XYZ file of C-alpha atoms in Angstrom:
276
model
C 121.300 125.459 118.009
C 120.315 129.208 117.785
C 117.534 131.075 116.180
C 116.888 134.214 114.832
C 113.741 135.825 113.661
C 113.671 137.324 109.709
C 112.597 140.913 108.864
C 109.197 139.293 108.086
C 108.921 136.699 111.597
C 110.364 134.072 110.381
C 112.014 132.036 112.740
C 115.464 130.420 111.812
C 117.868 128.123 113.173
C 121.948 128.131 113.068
C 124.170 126.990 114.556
C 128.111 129.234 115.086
C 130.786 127.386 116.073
C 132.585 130.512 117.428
C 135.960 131.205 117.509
C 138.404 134.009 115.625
C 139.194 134.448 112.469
C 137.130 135.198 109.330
C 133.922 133.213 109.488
C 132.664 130.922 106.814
C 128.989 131.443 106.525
C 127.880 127.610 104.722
C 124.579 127.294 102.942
C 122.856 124.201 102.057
C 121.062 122.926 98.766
C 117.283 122.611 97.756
C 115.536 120.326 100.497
C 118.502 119.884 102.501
C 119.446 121.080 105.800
C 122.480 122.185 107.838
C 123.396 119.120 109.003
C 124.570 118.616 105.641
C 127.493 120.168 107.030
C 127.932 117.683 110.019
C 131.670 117.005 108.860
C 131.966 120.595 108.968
C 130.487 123.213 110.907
C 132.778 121.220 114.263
C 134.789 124.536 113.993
C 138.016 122.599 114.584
C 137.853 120.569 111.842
C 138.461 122.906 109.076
C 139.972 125.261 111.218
C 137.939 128.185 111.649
C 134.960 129.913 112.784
C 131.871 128.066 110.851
C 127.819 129.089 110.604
C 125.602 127.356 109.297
C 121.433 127.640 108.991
C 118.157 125.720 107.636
C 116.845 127.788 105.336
C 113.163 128.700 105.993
C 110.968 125.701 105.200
C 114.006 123.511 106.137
C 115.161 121.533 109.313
C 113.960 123.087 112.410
C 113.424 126.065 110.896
C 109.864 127.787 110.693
C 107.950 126.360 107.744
C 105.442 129.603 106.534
C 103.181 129.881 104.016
C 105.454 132.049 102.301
C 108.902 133.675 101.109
C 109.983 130.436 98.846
C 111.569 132.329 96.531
C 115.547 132.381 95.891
C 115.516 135.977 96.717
C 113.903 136.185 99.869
C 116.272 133.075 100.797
C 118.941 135.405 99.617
C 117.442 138.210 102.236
C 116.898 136.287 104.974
C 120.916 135.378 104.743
C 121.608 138.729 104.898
C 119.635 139.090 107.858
C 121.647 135.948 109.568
C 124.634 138.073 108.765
C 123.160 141.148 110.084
C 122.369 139.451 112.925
C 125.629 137.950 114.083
C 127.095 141.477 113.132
C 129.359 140.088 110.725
C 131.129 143.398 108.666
C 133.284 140.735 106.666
C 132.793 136.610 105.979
C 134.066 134.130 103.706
C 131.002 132.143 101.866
C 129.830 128.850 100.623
C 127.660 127.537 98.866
C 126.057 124.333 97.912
C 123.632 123.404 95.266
C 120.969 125.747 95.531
C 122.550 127.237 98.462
C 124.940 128.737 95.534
C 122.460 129.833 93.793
C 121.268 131.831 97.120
C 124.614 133.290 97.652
C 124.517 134.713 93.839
C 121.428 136.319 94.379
C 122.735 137.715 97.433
C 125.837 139.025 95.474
C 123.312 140.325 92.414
C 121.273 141.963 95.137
C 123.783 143.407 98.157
C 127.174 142.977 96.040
C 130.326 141.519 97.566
C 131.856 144.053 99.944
C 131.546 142.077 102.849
C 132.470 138.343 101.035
C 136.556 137.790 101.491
C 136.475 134.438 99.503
C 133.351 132.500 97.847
C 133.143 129.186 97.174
C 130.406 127.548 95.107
C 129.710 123.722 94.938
C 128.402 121.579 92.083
C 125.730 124.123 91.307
C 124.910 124.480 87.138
C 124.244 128.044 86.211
C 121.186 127.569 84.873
C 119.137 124.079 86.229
C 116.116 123.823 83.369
C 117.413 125.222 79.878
C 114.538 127.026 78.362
C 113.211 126.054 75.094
C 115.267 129.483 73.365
C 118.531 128.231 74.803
C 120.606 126.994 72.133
C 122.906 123.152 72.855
C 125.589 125.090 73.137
C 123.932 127.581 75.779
C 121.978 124.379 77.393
C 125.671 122.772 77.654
C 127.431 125.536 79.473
C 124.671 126.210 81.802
C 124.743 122.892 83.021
C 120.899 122.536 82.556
C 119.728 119.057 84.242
C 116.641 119.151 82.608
C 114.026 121.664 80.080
C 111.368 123.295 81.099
C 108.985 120.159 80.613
C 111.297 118.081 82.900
C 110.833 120.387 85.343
C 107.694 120.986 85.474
C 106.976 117.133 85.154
C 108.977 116.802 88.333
C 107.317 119.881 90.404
C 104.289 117.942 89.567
C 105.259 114.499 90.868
C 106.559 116.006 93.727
C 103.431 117.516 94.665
C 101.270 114.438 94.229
C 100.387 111.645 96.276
C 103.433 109.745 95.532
C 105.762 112.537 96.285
C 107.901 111.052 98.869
C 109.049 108.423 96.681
C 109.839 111.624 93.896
C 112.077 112.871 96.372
C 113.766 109.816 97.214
C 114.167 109.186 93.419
C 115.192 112.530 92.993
C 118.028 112.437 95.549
C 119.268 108.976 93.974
C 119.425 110.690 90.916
C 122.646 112.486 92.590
C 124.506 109.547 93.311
C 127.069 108.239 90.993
C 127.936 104.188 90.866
C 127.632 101.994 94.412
C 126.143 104.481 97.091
C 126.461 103.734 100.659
C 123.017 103.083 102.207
C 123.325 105.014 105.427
C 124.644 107.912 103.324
C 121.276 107.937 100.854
C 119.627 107.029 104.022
C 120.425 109.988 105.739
C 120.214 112.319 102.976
C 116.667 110.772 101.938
C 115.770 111.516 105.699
C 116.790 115.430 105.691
C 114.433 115.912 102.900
C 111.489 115.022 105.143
C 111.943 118.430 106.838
C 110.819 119.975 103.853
C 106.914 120.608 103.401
C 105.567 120.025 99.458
C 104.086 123.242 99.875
C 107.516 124.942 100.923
C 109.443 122.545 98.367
C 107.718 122.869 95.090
C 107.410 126.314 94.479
C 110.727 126.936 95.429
C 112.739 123.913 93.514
C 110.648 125.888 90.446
C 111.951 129.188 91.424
C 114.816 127.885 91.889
C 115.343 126.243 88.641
C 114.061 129.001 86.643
C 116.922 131.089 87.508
C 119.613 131.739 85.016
C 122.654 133.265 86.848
C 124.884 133.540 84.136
C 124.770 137.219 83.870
C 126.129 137.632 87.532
C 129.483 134.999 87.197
C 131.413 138.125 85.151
C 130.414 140.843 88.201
C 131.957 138.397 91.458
C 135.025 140.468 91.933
C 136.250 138.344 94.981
C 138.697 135.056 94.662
C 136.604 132.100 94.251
C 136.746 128.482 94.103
C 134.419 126.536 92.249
C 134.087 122.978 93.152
C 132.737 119.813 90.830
C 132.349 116.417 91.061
C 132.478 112.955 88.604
C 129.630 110.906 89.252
C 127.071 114.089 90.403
C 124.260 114.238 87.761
C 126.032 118.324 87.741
C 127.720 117.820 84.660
C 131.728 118.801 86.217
C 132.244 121.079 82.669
C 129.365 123.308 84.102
C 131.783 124.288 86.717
C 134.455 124.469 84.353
C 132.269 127.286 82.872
C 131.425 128.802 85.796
C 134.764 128.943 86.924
C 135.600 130.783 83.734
C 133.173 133.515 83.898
C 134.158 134.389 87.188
C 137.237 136.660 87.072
C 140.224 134.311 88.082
C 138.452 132.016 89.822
C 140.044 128.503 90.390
C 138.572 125.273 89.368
C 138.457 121.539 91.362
C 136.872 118.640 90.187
C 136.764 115.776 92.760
C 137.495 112.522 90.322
C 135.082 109.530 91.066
C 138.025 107.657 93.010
C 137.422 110.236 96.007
C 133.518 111.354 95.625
C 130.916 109.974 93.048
C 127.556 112.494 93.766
C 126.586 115.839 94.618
C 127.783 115.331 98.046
C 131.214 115.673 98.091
C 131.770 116.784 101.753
C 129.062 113.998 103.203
C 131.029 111.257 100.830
C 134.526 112.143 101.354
C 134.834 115.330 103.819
C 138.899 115.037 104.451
C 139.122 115.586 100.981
C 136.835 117.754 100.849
C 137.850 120.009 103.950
C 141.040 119.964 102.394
C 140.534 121.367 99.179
C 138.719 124.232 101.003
C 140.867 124.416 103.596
C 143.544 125.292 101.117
C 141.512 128.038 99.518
C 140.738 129.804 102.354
C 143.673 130.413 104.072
């Protein structure tokens, strides 16, 4: 484990596999942390140079009493790339971790991005109450504005470790292996209520729909059956972006929002394939 220090002290930790080759710079979700990635970020096992980092007020990074906003996530990975000096990367991202990378792309463009690929992330997470069914649909909206603020709330309160757990359960599709939940439910502990909250409602108040048509790199977009993302909100995704490929893992192989923890040969695979 490394650590670097952000452009406003913020300490965070990676970890870089080393190696040659174009690097793939992996971000993690909402609440999550790098290890996450466990199945991946052994350099070896997809092949390639991997980096991966807790996001401030995640794992053993620093936990401040500020920056938890999508954009200053988006900064701070700039700064990680900065950092390890890295003039061209491939990137991935994962739930929220997507929705970092597009802010990143909206904010610094993609001249340094080779190949992006985005995973079970909705465009849009709360549909606001303007948003026609049709717009609410191919955002991939999980819940309205109400839900979401019902949800900040519970997660704030004195029961809020049993929101999160319920919350994570939510993302599991059918039977779900109890040392899988278990060790998801566990990474989520790393995350402080007062980091979480605000930034699950930043977070969720995004609508990135206006950046899909401006990613000018090849990109994958990956889905899954059984997530509670609905799969044809990557379908849309995928066709916004210009050319971008579509995979949905069918509920045979992976049944939640964790694709690579639930099945990561197939997962690895898949992007594997797309990067080379």
């Amino acid at each position: 484990m490394r650590e670097l220090t952000t452009d406003d002290g913020v300490r965070l930790a990676y970890r870089d596999s080393g190696g040659d080759g174009v690097p793939l710079v992996m971000l993690h979700g909402w609440s999550q942390t790098q290890e996450m990635f466990r199945h991946q970020a052994d350099g070896p096992a997809l092949g390639r140079r991997v980096i991966t980092v807790d996001l401030r007020g995640h794992g053993r990074s620093e936990k401040p009493r500020h920056g938890y906003r999508v954009a200053r996530l988006a900064r701070d990975v700039l700064g990680l790339v900065d950092h390890l000096g890295l003039d061209g990367f491939d990137a991935l991202g994962w739930s929220m971790g997507a929705s970092v990378w597009w802010s990143f792309i909206d904010q610094y463009g993609t001249g340094r991005i080779r190949r992006f690929v985005v995973v079970d992330q909705p465009a849009a997470v709360a549909a606001v109450p303007w948003a026609t069914e049709a717009d609410r649909r191919a955002s991939g909206a999980v819940f309205d504005v109400a839900g979401l603020l019902d949800l900040c709330a519970a997660l704030a309160g004195p029961d809020g470790a049993k929101a999160r757990e319920d919350f994570v359960r939510s993302m599991f599709g059918g039977d779900t292996d109890p040392e899988l939940l278990a060790f998801v439910t566990g990474q989520i502990r790393a995350t402080p209520a007062y980091a979480g909250v605000p930034l699950l409602f930043d977070h969720c108040a995004q609508d990135w729909r206006d950046v899909l048509p401006r990613i000018d790199v090849p990109t994958l977009v990956l889905g899954c059956e059984g997530s509670h993302v609905d799969p044809a909100s990557q379908a849309f995704i995928a066709e916004r972006i210009p050319g971008a490929e579509l995979h949905v893992f069918p509920a045979s192989v992976a049944s939640s929002h964790f694709p690579f923890l639930q099945n990561p040969g197939a997962f690895n695979a898949v992007v594997d394939t797309f990067l080379s």
